[in-house]
Amino acid sequence: MSPIAERICRRFCHLSLALGLLAGGVAMDAVAGGQICTSADTFIFGNRAVGSSSTANATVTNCGDAPWSFTDVSVDPATGPAFHVSTICATGLMLAPGGTCAVGVRFAPMAPGQTSGALWLHNTTTTPDQLITFYGRGIDGQSGSASLTFVPARANFAAQSVGTESMPLTVELHNRGPAALTLSAIVLNGPAAYDFNYGADDTCQVDGRIAAGGSCHISLTFRPQAAGTRRANLNIDSPELASLAIMQVSGIAQDGAPPNYTGMFQNAPAGSESGWGINFTHQGDILFASWFTYDANGKPFWVSMTAQQQPDGSFTGAIDQTSGSPFSAVPYDPTHVTHNTVGTGRLVFSDANNGTFSYALNGISQVKPLARFVFASPVPVCMFNGALAAAQAVNYTDMWAVPNLAESGWGINFTHQGDVIFVSWFIYDQNGAPSWVSATLFKNAAGTYTGALDMTTGPPFSAAPYNPLLVAHTTVGTAAVVFADGNNATFTYTLNGVARAKALTRFVFVAPGTVCQ
């Protein structure tokens, strides 16, 4: 089987060869000498009733000034049986300048459905692999008795690094009836067909039946082989369809690692809603968000979201409210931590530093534009599964927690820019309710950062408009963090008169984690 036919027949050969062929224009050599020209290099037969036939002809000419010969004239083995080729262009035949030979193709479908084929005209010119392709569709009384729609109408994948595979995108095929249909072909073709693939658990299968009003699904993935916009088509055929059902498939491929959103973001433009922020810890296809805001009474309040990346590049997940042991508890008991789902959220990023947060929280739906929180220079670039090991890092931007999650339920975010670390620490108050404090820590020795701890109050998260003048800061303690290396630290603090020291390590939920530099 030819390489082209092999691709097209990966799952079936009902649709045959030419769905994967990309016909060019009339074949001509660009230089003097032997040249091959064809009067037509594509035959489009269109719809033809089963049991009838039609014929198309082409003339092959030596349009140059030197003789050449055919090295192989053959019908591609994936050509459908409805096509019958007759030609006096034959292997070994030599054409003098101005010489011609004829090709005739008869299309006589014996079964309904799309079919296709090709005739190879290999020759001794500098364009040796000439091809005449042909397409046709057999129709009968069933044709047009059902129709398909795709949900979504197009499969558009988000930016994906060359050589890496995306999350699956599920495409549903809906039979709008009125008749049931039987799938005779499922094909990916087009200029970048090899960049896309089918899922193993698809419910749409060749010879599978979809009742009127019913549906099945196909899971597509995107693994680009080269940078740029990559395009293909998903082609579906059935005897009950009047024509092929075709859905466009596309994705953007980029060299290097995809954007990583680890760090702190705030409402855009910067300062427009100062006093609250949202931290992202981005590892693999998962983004953990901890959102620092205020409740209906203006008290500090936080919620979290574990968001899964979708094929379109967005991240979606449930928003949880958590309660637990007071920060001052000794020992801290993680079994007291409880989670309650209080909403849903969706994050869409336009680039590594800007995005939109859409959410429903406690029955209130809002949309917030986001931008990365920048307070010092340089701003690090973060990478998941990069070459730099966490222990070797000298930038500490990440979410940190007690080793082995021995005190699960709370954590601390370090946003490290230049010689400054902004700390957002989510904990529980004396009643076990979610609360948070923040700190701006300054470097005063290698690996050592110190500063004041602040408690902040402000407008409720639902306030519209949000008034940043209502934000108030109160110093409630001090904090210091000493890094033994890029993966281990000791956090020492005094908060509301309670002094403690905590060992910390990076919070890794998708190995090997994300490192910024």
Short mmCIF file of C-alpha atoms in Angstrom, two decimals:
data_model
loop_
_atom_site.label_atom_id
_atom_site.label_comp_id
_atom_site.label_asym_id
_atom_site.label_seq_id
_atom_site.Cartn_x
_atom_site.Cartn_y
_atom_site.Cartn_z
CA MET A 1 0.00 0.00 0.00
CA SER A 2 1.30 3.47 -0.85
CA PRO A 3 2.15 5.87 2.00
CA ILE A 4 -0.86 8.00 1.12
CA ALA A 5 -3.20 5.03 1.04
CA GLU A 6 -1.76 3.70 4.30
CA ARG A 7 -2.68 6.92 6.10
CA ILE A 8 -6.22 6.97 4.71
CA CYS A 9 -6.87 3.30 5.45
CA ARG A 10 -5.61 3.40 9.00
CA ARG A 11 -9.07 2.62 10.33
CA PHE A 12 -10.87 1.49 7.18
CA CYS A 13 -10.62 1.55 3.40
CA HIS A 14 -14.25 2.20 2.50
CA LEU A 15 -13.52 5.83 1.64
CA SER A 16 -10.35 4.79 -0.09
CA LEU A 17 -7.45 6.78 -1.37
CA ALA A 18 -8.24 10.23 -2.55
CA LEU A 19 -9.63 11.80 0.58
CA GLY A 20 -5.99 12.00 1.55
CA LEU A 21 -4.69 13.26 -1.76
CA LEU A 22 -3.98 16.92 -2.24
CA ALA A 23 -4.33 17.56 -5.96
CA GLY A 24 -2.04 20.18 -7.41
CA GLY A 25 -2.50 22.25 -10.52
CA VAL A 26 -1.70 21.14 -14.06
CA ALA A 27 1.65 19.40 -13.86
CA MET A 28 4.48 21.24 -15.60
CA ASP A 29 8.23 21.25 -15.29
CA ALA A 30 9.67 24.68 -14.50
CA VAL A 31 12.80 24.17 -16.60
CA ALA A 32 13.54 23.40 -20.23
CA GLY A 33 13.84 19.77 -21.34
CA GLY A 34 11.38 16.99 -20.72
CA GLN A 35 8.09 18.31 -19.40
CA ILE A 36 4.81 16.55 -18.62
CA CYS A 37 1.45 18.31 -18.88
CA THR A 38 -2.04 16.92 -18.29
CA SER A 39 -5.26 18.46 -19.55
CA ALA A 40 -6.86 17.57 -16.21
CA ASP A 41 -5.33 16.16 -13.05
CA THR A 42 -8.56 15.81 -11.03
CA PHE A 43 -11.86 14.24 -12.08
CA ILE A 44 -14.86 15.24 -9.97
CA PHE A 45 -17.75 12.91 -10.83
CA GLY A 46 -20.08 14.18 -8.13
CA ASN A 47 -23.24 12.22 -7.32
CA ARG A 48 -24.01 9.26 -9.57
CA ALA A 49 -26.92 6.87 -9.14
CA VAL A 50 -25.93 3.33 -8.24
CA GLY A 51 -25.97 1.20 -11.41
CA SER A 52 -25.25 4.10 -13.76
CA SER A 53 -21.90 5.38 -15.05
CA SER A 54 -20.08 8.37 -16.47
CA THR A 55 -16.65 8.83 -18.06
CA ALA A 56 -13.95 11.50 -17.94
CA ASN A 57 -10.86 11.79 -20.11
CA ALA A 58 -7.51 13.51 -19.97
CA THR A 59 -4.66 13.98 -22.39
CA VAL A 60 -1.07 13.62 -21.23
CA THR A 61 1.45 15.60 -23.30
CA ASN A 62 5.19 16.00 -23.57
CA CYS A 63 5.09 19.79 -23.52
CA GLY A 64 8.87 20.20 -23.41
CA ASP A 65 11.65 19.99 -25.99
CA ALA A 66 13.22 16.67 -25.00
CA PRO A 67 11.81 13.14 -24.95
CA TRP A 68 10.95 11.32 -21.72
CA SER A 69 9.37 8.01 -20.77
CA PHE A 70 6.98 6.55 -18.18
CA THR A 71 8.74 4.54 -15.48
CA ASP A 72 5.49 3.30 -13.94
CA VAL A 73 1.83 3.81 -14.82
CA SER A 74 -0.43 2.18 -12.24
CA VAL A 75 -3.70 2.60 -10.40
CA ASP A 76 -3.13 3.26 -6.70
CA PRO A 77 -4.10 0.09 -4.80
CA ALA A 78 -6.51 2.02 -2.56
CA THR A 79 -8.64 3.12 -5.52
CA GLY A 80 -12.30 2.24 -5.08
CA PRO A 81 -13.82 -0.54 -7.22
CA ALA A 82 -16.28 1.91 -8.80
CA PHE A 83 -13.45 3.38 -10.90
CA HIS A 84 -12.28 1.72 -14.11
CA VAL A 85 -9.17 3.15 -15.76
CA SER A 86 -8.23 2.71 -19.41
CA THR A 87 -5.10 4.32 -20.83
CA ILE A 88 -2.54 4.00 -23.58
CA CYS A 89 -0.04 5.75 -21.32
CA ALA A 90 1.96 2.71 -20.26
CA THR A 91 5.10 1.85 -18.34
CA GLY A 92 8.07 2.14 -20.71
CA LEU A 93 6.25 4.32 -23.27
CA MET A 94 8.41 7.19 -24.54
CA LEU A 95 6.86 10.49 -25.59
CA ALA A 96 8.72 12.74 -28.03
CA PRO A 97 8.23 16.50 -27.76
CA GLY A 98 4.57 17.19 -28.61
CA GLY A 99 3.66 13.50 -28.17
CA THR A 100 0.47 12.57 -26.34
CA CYS A 101 -1.36 9.66 -24.78
CA ALA A 102 -4.86 9.42 -23.34
CA VAL A 103 -6.32 8.47 -19.96
CA GLY A 104 -9.97 7.54 -19.49
CA VAL A 105 -11.75 6.90 -16.18
CA ARG A 106 -15.27 5.46 -15.91
CA PHE A 107 -17.19 5.88 -12.66
CA ALA A 108 -19.78 3.13 -12.16
CA PRO A 109 -20.82 2.94 -8.48
CA MET A 110 -22.39 -0.31 -7.34
CA ALA A 111 -22.97 0.86 -3.75
CA PRO A 112 -23.90 4.20 -2.16
CA GLY A 113 -21.22 6.36 -0.54
CA GLN A 114 -18.15 8.43 -1.27
CA THR A 115 -15.26 6.80 -3.07
CA SER A 116 -12.08 7.93 -4.75
CA GLY A 117 -8.95 6.82 -6.53
CA ALA A 118 -5.81 7.81 -8.38
CA LEU A 119 -3.58 6.92 -11.32
CA TRP A 120 0.18 7.32 -10.87
CA LEU A 121 2.15 8.61 -13.88
CA HIS A 122 5.76 8.17 -12.73
CA ASN A 123 8.15 9.44 -15.38
CA THR A 124 11.69 10.59 -16.13
CA THR A 125 11.06 14.35 -16.02
CA THR A 126 12.10 16.46 -13.05
CA THR A 127 8.50 16.15 -11.78
CA PRO A 128 8.47 12.34 -11.72
CA ASP A 129 5.54 11.59 -9.39
CA GLN A 130 2.54 12.86 -11.32
CA LEU A 131 -0.94 11.85 -10.22
CA ILE A 132 -4.46 12.01 -11.62
CA THR A 133 -7.07 11.79 -8.85
CA PHE A 134 -10.79 11.02 -9.10
CA TYR A 135 -13.71 11.48 -6.73
CA GLY A 136 -17.32 10.34 -6.89
CA ARG A 137 -20.31 9.43 -4.77
CA GLY A 138 -22.82 6.67 -5.35
CA ILE A 139 -26.37 7.50 -4.38
CA ASP A 140 -29.59 5.52 -4.13
CA GLY A 141 -33.00 5.87 -2.51
CA GLN A 142 -31.44 5.99 0.97
CA SER A 143 -29.16 8.94 0.20
CA GLY A 144 -30.29 12.07 1.94
CA SER A 145 -32.56 10.24 4.39
CA ALA A 146 -30.34 11.31 7.32
CA SER A 147 -28.03 14.20 8.13
CA LEU A 148 -25.21 14.74 10.61
CA THR A 149 -24.20 17.71 12.71
CA PHE A 150 -20.99 18.08 14.73
CA VAL A 151 -20.86 19.40 18.29
CA PRO A 152 -18.76 21.49 18.46
CA ALA A 153 -19.05 22.63 14.83
CA ARG A 154 -15.24 22.88 14.60
CA ALA A 155 -12.44 21.27 16.58
CA ASN A 156 -10.04 24.05 17.55
CA PHE A 157 -7.12 23.08 19.78
CA ALA A 158 -5.23 25.55 21.93
CA ALA A 159 -1.50 26.22 21.55
CA GLN A 160 0.48 23.01 21.93
CA SER A 161 4.24 22.47 21.94
CA VAL A 162 5.65 20.56 19.00
CA GLY A 163 5.95 16.88 19.84
CA THR A 164 3.60 16.96 22.84
CA GLU A 165 0.04 15.65 22.94
CA SER A 166 -3.01 17.67 23.95
CA MET A 167 -5.88 16.71 26.17
CA PRO A 168 -8.64 14.91 24.22
CA LEU A 169 -11.33 17.01 22.59
CA THR A 170 -14.64 15.16 22.36
CA VAL A 171 -16.66 15.63 19.19
CA GLU A 172 -20.26 14.43 19.12
CA LEU A 173 -21.95 13.27 15.91
CA HIS A 174 -25.70 13.90 16.02
CA ASN A 175 -28.00 12.17 13.53
CA ARG A 176 -30.79 14.62 12.76
CA GLY A 177 -32.71 11.91 10.92
CA PRO A 178 -35.34 11.17 9.90
CA ALA A 179 -33.71 7.80 9.13
CA ALA A 180 -31.09 5.90 11.08
CA LEU A 181 -27.62 5.88 9.53
CA THR A 182 -24.71 3.45 9.39
CA LEU A 183 -21.19 4.88 9.47
CA SER A 184 -19.19 3.65 6.49
CA ALA A 185 -16.12 5.88 6.87
CA ILE A 186 -14.34 7.98 9.49
CA VAL A 187 -11.25 9.71 8.08
CA LEU A 188 -8.81 12.42 9.04
CA ASN A 189 -7.25 14.04 5.99
CA GLY A 190 -5.78 17.33 4.92
CA PRO A 191 -2.39 19.05 5.06
CA ALA A 192 -1.63 18.14 8.71
CA ALA A 193 -3.67 14.96 9.11
CA TYR A 194 -0.82 13.20 10.91
CA ASP A 195 -0.91 15.84 13.68
CA PHE A 196 -4.33 14.66 14.86
CA ASN A 197 -5.52 11.29 16.11
CA TYR A 198 -8.58 9.39 17.33
CA GLY A 199 -9.28 8.14 20.83
CA ALA A 200 -9.29 4.48 21.84
CA ASP A 201 -12.70 4.68 23.51
CA ASP A 202 -14.65 6.28 20.65
CA THR A 203 -18.28 5.20 20.38
CA CYS A 204 -18.37 6.18 16.70
CA GLN A 205 -17.11 3.18 14.76
CA VAL A 206 -17.20 2.12 11.11
CA ASP A 207 -20.31 -0.05 10.56
CA GLY A 208 -21.79 1.43 13.75
CA ARG A 209 -25.41 2.57 13.62
CA ILE A 210 -26.78 5.89 14.90
CA ALA A 211 -30.52 6.02 15.40
CA ALA A 212 -32.46 9.08 14.30
CA GLY A 213 -32.00 11.63 17.08
CA GLY A 214 -29.08 9.64 18.50
CA SER A 215 -25.40 10.43 18.72
CA CYS A 216 -21.93 8.97 19.23
CA HIS A 217 -18.60 10.58 20.04
CA ILE A 218 -15.03 10.72 18.79
CA SER A 219 -12.11 11.87 20.98
CA LEU A 220 -9.52 13.81 19.00
CA THR A 221 -6.02 14.68 20.19
CA PHE A 222 -3.44 17.10 18.79
CA ARG A 223 0.25 16.22 18.64
CA PRO A 224 1.87 18.73 16.26
CA GLN A 225 4.89 17.74 14.22
CA ALA A 226 5.89 21.27 13.22
CA ALA A 227 5.27 24.83 14.38
CA GLY A 228 2.50 27.01 13.00
CA THR A 229 -1.21 26.62 12.39
CA ARG A 230 -2.00 22.98 11.65
CA ARG A 231 -5.18 22.00 9.78
CA ALA A 232 -7.03 18.86 8.84
CA ASN A 233 -10.57 17.64 8.19
CA LEU A 234 -12.66 15.00 9.90
CA ASN A 235 -14.71 13.27 7.18
CA ILE A 236 -17.74 11.12 7.98
CA ASP A 237 -19.63 9.06 5.40
CA SER A 238 -22.76 6.93 5.43
CA PRO A 239 -25.03 5.56 2.68
CA GLU A 240 -27.84 7.59 4.23
CA LEU A 241 -26.01 10.93 3.87
CA ALA A 242 -26.51 13.06 0.77
CA SER A 243 -22.84 14.08 0.90
CA LEU A 244 -19.81 13.75 3.11
CA ALA A 245 -20.10 15.36 6.56
CA ILE A 246 -16.87 17.34 7.01
CA MET A 247 -15.64 19.13 10.14
CA GLN A 248 -12.60 21.41 10.20
CA VAL A 249 -9.89 20.50 12.70
CA SER A 250 -7.10 22.91 13.60
CA GLY A 251 -4.51 23.66 16.22
CA ILE A 252 -1.65 26.05 16.86
CA ALA A 253 1.77 24.47 17.29
CA GLN A 254 4.64 26.29 18.92
CA ASP A 255 8.30 25.59 19.48
CA GLY A 256 9.38 25.35 23.10
CA ALA A 257 7.34 24.95 26.24
CA PRO A 258 3.73 26.21 26.44
CA PRO A 259 2.96 29.20 28.66
CA ASN A 260 2.98 28.53 32.39
CA TYR A 261 0.74 30.65 34.60
CA THR A 262 2.35 30.02 37.99
CA GLY A 263 2.35 33.21 40.04
CA MET A 264 -0.02 35.82 41.42
CA PHE A 265 -2.58 37.66 39.28
CA GLN A 266 -4.78 40.65 40.10
CA ASN A 267 -7.63 42.52 38.48
CA ALA A 268 -6.66 44.32 35.28
CA PRO A 269 -5.63 47.03 34.84
CA ALA A 270 -3.18 46.92 37.74
CA GLY A 271 -4.45 48.71 40.84
CA SER A 272 -8.06 48.90 39.67
CA GLU A 273 -9.17 46.49 42.40
CA SER A 274 -6.18 46.45 44.73
CA GLY A 275 -6.47 44.45 47.91
CA TRP A 276 -7.28 41.02 46.48
CA GLY A 277 -5.46 38.55 44.25
CA ILE A 278 -5.45 35.02 42.93
CA ASN A 279 -2.47 32.67 42.97
CA PHE A 280 -1.97 30.03 40.29
CA THR A 281 0.16 26.94 40.67
CA HIS A 282 0.33 25.47 37.19
CA GLN A 283 1.66 21.93 36.77
CA GLY A 284 1.01 19.89 33.65
CA ASP A 285 -2.64 20.25 32.62
CA ILE A 286 -3.80 21.23 36.11
CA LEU A 287 -3.95 24.70 37.59
CA PHE A 288 -4.50 25.07 41.35
CA ALA A 289 -5.93 28.48 42.19
CA SER A 290 -6.08 30.06 45.65
CA TRP A 291 -8.18 33.20 45.61
CA PHE A 292 -7.66 35.79 48.37
CA THR A 293 -10.71 38.03 48.74
CA TYR A 294 -13.29 39.21 51.31
CA ASP A 295 -16.62 37.88 52.54
CA ALA A 296 -19.91 39.78 52.83
CA ASN A 297 -18.65 41.45 56.03
CA GLY A 298 -15.31 42.52 54.52
CA LYS A 299 -13.31 39.92 56.48
CA PRO A 300 -10.42 38.12 54.72
CA PHE A 301 -11.76 35.01 53.05
CA TRP A 302 -10.30 32.53 50.58
CA VAL A 303 -11.51 29.79 48.27
CA SER A 304 -9.61 27.40 46.02
CA MET A 305 -10.13 25.71 42.67
CA THR A 306 -8.44 22.72 41.05
CA ALA A 307 -8.94 23.46 37.35
CA GLN A 308 -8.34 21.02 34.50
CA GLN A 309 -7.11 22.33 31.17
CA GLN A 310 -9.59 21.90 28.31
CA PRO A 311 -8.70 21.30 24.66
CA ASP A 312 -9.48 24.94 23.84
CA GLY A 313 -6.81 26.02 26.35
CA SER A 314 -9.18 27.17 29.09
CA PHE A 315 -9.14 25.78 32.65
CA THR A 316 -12.34 24.82 34.44
CA GLY A 317 -13.14 23.41 37.86
CA ALA A 318 -15.20 23.54 41.02
CA ILE A 319 -14.61 26.28 43.61
CA ASP A 320 -14.25 24.94 47.15
CA GLN A 321 -14.54 26.63 50.53
CA THR A 322 -12.41 25.00 53.21
CA SER A 323 -12.41 25.04 57.00
CA GLY A 324 -9.85 23.49 59.35
CA SER A 325 -7.79 23.68 62.49
CA PRO A 326 -6.70 27.17 63.66
CA PHE A 327 -3.24 28.19 62.47
CA SER A 328 -2.10 28.19 66.12
CA ALA A 329 -3.19 24.58 66.82
CA VAL A 330 -0.46 22.33 68.26
CA PRO A 331 -0.51 19.74 66.96
CA TYR A 332 -2.29 20.72 63.77
CA ASP A 333 -4.94 18.08 62.96
CA PRO A 334 -5.55 17.72 59.19
CA THR A 335 -8.57 15.47 59.83
CA HIS A 336 -10.49 18.63 60.84
CA VAL A 337 -10.19 20.00 57.30
CA THR A 338 -13.49 19.95 55.38
CA HIS A 339 -14.25 21.03 51.80
CA ASN A 340 -17.56 22.30 50.44
CA THR A 341 -18.17 23.11 46.79
CA VAL A 342 -19.54 26.65 46.56
CA GLY A 343 -19.25 27.43 42.87
CA THR A 344 -17.49 26.93 39.56
CA GLY A 345 -14.80 28.85 37.69
CA ARG A 346 -13.28 29.16 34.23
CA LEU A 347 -9.94 30.73 33.32
CA VAL A 348 -9.03 31.81 29.80
CA PHE A 349 -5.53 33.18 29.14
CA SER A 350 -4.63 35.35 26.15
CA ASP A 351 -0.92 35.00 26.96
CA ALA A 352 1.33 34.12 29.89
CA ASN A 353 0.48 37.36 31.70
CA ASN A 354 -3.17 38.12 30.94
CA GLY A 355 -6.46 36.30 31.23
CA THR A 356 -10.12 36.32 32.25
CA PHE A 357 -11.68 34.71 35.32
CA SER A 358 -15.37 33.82 35.01
CA TYR A 359 -16.99 32.38 38.09
CA ALA A 360 -20.16 31.63 40.00
CA LEU A 361 -19.58 31.78 43.76
CA ASN A 362 -22.34 31.41 46.36
CA GLY A 363 -24.89 32.17 43.66
CA ILE A 364 -23.11 35.30 42.37
CA SER A 365 -21.73 35.26 38.81
CA GLN A 366 -19.04 37.70 37.71
CA VAL A 367 -16.20 38.08 35.20
CA LYS A 368 -12.82 39.57 36.14
CA PRO A 369 -10.03 40.54 33.73
CA LEU A 370 -6.68 39.42 35.14
CA ALA A 371 -3.07 40.48 34.75
CA ARG A 372 0.09 39.16 36.36
CA PHE A 373 1.00 40.99 39.60
CA VAL A 374 4.31 42.75 38.91
CA PHE A 375 6.08 44.59 41.74
CA ALA A 376 9.82 44.15 41.07
CA SER A 377 12.26 43.20 38.33
CA PRO A 378 13.03 40.78 36.87
CA VAL A 379 9.78 38.85 36.61
CA PRO A 380 10.65 35.15 36.37
CA VAL A 381 9.55 32.76 33.63
CA CYS A 382 8.12 29.48 34.88
CA MET A 383 8.30 26.06 33.23
CA PHE A 384 6.76 22.73 34.07
CA ASN A 385 9.09 19.73 33.79
CA GLY A 386 12.00 21.92 32.75
CA ALA A 387 15.71 21.19 32.78
CA LEU A 388 16.30 22.97 36.11
CA ALA A 389 15.75 20.81 39.19
CA ALA A 390 13.71 22.41 41.98
CA ALA A 391 16.56 22.09 44.49
CA GLN A 392 18.81 24.13 42.19
CA ALA A 393 16.33 26.99 41.76
CA VAL A 394 17.15 30.44 43.14
CA ASN A 395 13.71 31.80 42.39
CA TYR A 396 11.14 30.56 44.90
CA THR A 397 7.88 31.42 43.12
CA ASP A 398 5.55 28.52 43.85
CA MET A 399 3.09 27.18 46.38
CA TRP A 400 4.74 25.68 49.47
CA ALA A 401 3.46 23.44 52.27
CA VAL A 402 4.66 21.29 55.16
CA PRO A 403 6.59 18.28 53.73
CA ASN A 404 4.52 15.22 52.80
CA LEU A 405 1.37 17.33 53.36
CA ALA A 406 1.61 16.52 57.06
CA GLU A 407 -0.49 19.64 57.67
CA SER A 408 -2.72 19.45 54.60
CA GLY A 409 -5.44 22.05 54.26
CA TRP A 410 -3.27 25.17 54.33
CA GLY A 411 -0.44 26.51 52.20
CA ILE A 412 1.67 29.53 51.41
CA ASN A 413 2.31 31.19 48.05
CA PHE A 414 5.64 32.85 47.33
CA THR A 415 5.72 35.29 44.41
CA HIS A 416 9.41 36.07 43.98
CA GLN A 417 10.54 38.99 41.80
CA GLY A 418 14.00 40.53 42.09
CA ASP A 419 14.98 40.63 45.78
CA VAL A 420 11.38 40.72 47.00
CA ILE A 421 8.99 37.87 47.89
CA PHE A 422 5.30 38.62 48.22
CA VAL A 423 3.68 36.10 50.57
CA SER A 424 0.01 35.12 50.54
CA TRP A 425 -0.68 32.62 53.29
CA PHE A 426 -4.05 30.88 53.52
CA ILE A 427 -4.92 29.54 56.98
CA TYR A 428 -7.85 29.24 59.41
CA ASP A 429 -8.80 31.58 62.24
CA GLN A 430 -9.53 30.57 65.83
CA ASN A 431 -13.01 29.41 64.77
CA GLY A 432 -11.66 27.26 61.93
CA ALA A 433 -12.98 29.65 59.25
CA PRO A 434 -10.84 30.40 56.17
CA SER A 435 -8.65 33.47 56.61
CA TRP A 436 -5.43 34.82 55.16
CA VAL A 437 -2.54 37.14 55.79
CA SER A 438 0.12 38.56 53.51
CA ALA A 439 3.67 39.84 53.74
CA THR A 440 6.24 41.65 51.66
CA LEU A 441 9.59 40.06 52.46
CA PHE A 442 12.91 41.64 51.53
CA LYS A 443 16.21 39.85 51.03
CA ASN A 444 18.71 40.59 53.79
CA ALA A 445 21.13 37.69 53.26
CA ALA A 446 21.61 34.86 50.80
CA GLY A 447 18.41 32.79 50.88
CA THR A 448 16.92 34.82 53.74
CA TYR A 449 13.90 37.13 53.47
CA THR A 450 12.10 39.05 56.27
CA GLY A 451 9.19 41.44 56.68
CA ALA A 452 5.90 42.30 58.42
CA LEU A 453 2.72 40.21 58.31
CA ASP A 454 -0.46 42.12 57.42
CA MET A 455 -4.15 41.33 57.92
CA THR A 456 -6.30 42.98 55.24
CA THR A 457 -10.00 43.82 55.08
CA GLY A 458 -11.87 45.13 52.07
CA PRO A 459 -15.05 45.18 49.94
CA PRO A 460 -16.90 41.86 49.53
CA PHE A 461 -15.81 39.87 46.46
CA SER A 462 -19.26 40.54 44.97
CA ALA A 463 -19.04 44.34 45.28
CA ALA A 464 -19.86 46.12 42.01
CA PRO A 465 -18.27 48.52 41.67
CA TYR A 466 -15.35 47.42 43.82
CA ASN A 467 -13.94 50.34 45.81
CA PRO A 468 -10.20 49.86 46.57
CA LEU A 469 -10.33 52.83 48.98
CA LEU A 470 -12.14 50.53 51.44
CA VAL A 471 -9.12 48.22 51.68
CA ALA A 472 -7.37 48.48 55.07
CA HIS A 473 -4.11 46.86 56.21
CA THR A 474 -3.18 46.07 59.80
CA THR A 475 0.22 44.73 60.84
CA VAL A 476 -0.35 41.57 62.89
CA GLY A 477 3.13 40.07 63.11
CA THR A 478 6.44 39.34 61.44
CA ALA A 479 7.73 36.63 59.15
CA ALA A 480 11.05 35.24 57.94
CA VAL A 481 11.82 32.52 55.46
CA VAL A 482 15.22 30.87 55.08
CA PHE A 483 15.82 28.66 52.05
CA ALA A 484 18.20 25.71 52.51
CA ASP A 485 17.97 25.18 48.74
CA GLY A 486 15.39 25.68 45.99
CA ASN A 487 13.15 22.97 47.41
CA ASN A 488 13.40 23.32 51.19
CA ALA A 489 12.83 26.21 53.57
CA THR A 490 11.99 27.16 57.13
CA PHE A 491 9.20 29.64 57.73
CA THR A 492 9.33 31.45 61.08
CA TYR A 493 6.56 33.80 62.13
CA THR A 494 4.80 35.61 64.92
CA LEU A 495 1.09 36.10 64.22
CA ASN A 496 -1.28 37.70 66.74
CA GLY A 497 1.22 36.85 69.47
CA VAL A 498 1.62 33.20 68.41
CA ALA A 499 5.18 32.27 67.41
CA ARG A 500 5.89 29.19 65.32
CA ALA A 501 8.42 27.71 62.89
CA LYS A 502 7.35 25.50 59.97
CA ALA A 503 9.45 23.39 57.62
CA LEU A 504 8.29 23.92 54.02
CA THR A 505 8.76 22.29 50.65
CA ARG A 506 7.25 22.93 47.24
CA PHE A 507 3.70 21.66 46.73
CA VAL A 508 3.96 19.18 43.82
CA PHE A 509 0.75 17.59 42.57
CA VAL A 510 1.94 16.74 39.03
CA ALA A 511 5.53 15.49 39.10
CA PRO A 512 8.12 16.86 38.71
CA GLY A 513 6.47 20.23 39.29
CA THR A 514 7.12 23.75 38.01
CA VAL A 515 10.27 25.83 38.51
CA CYS A 516 10.64 29.54 37.76
CA GLN A 517 13.86 31.33 36.88
#
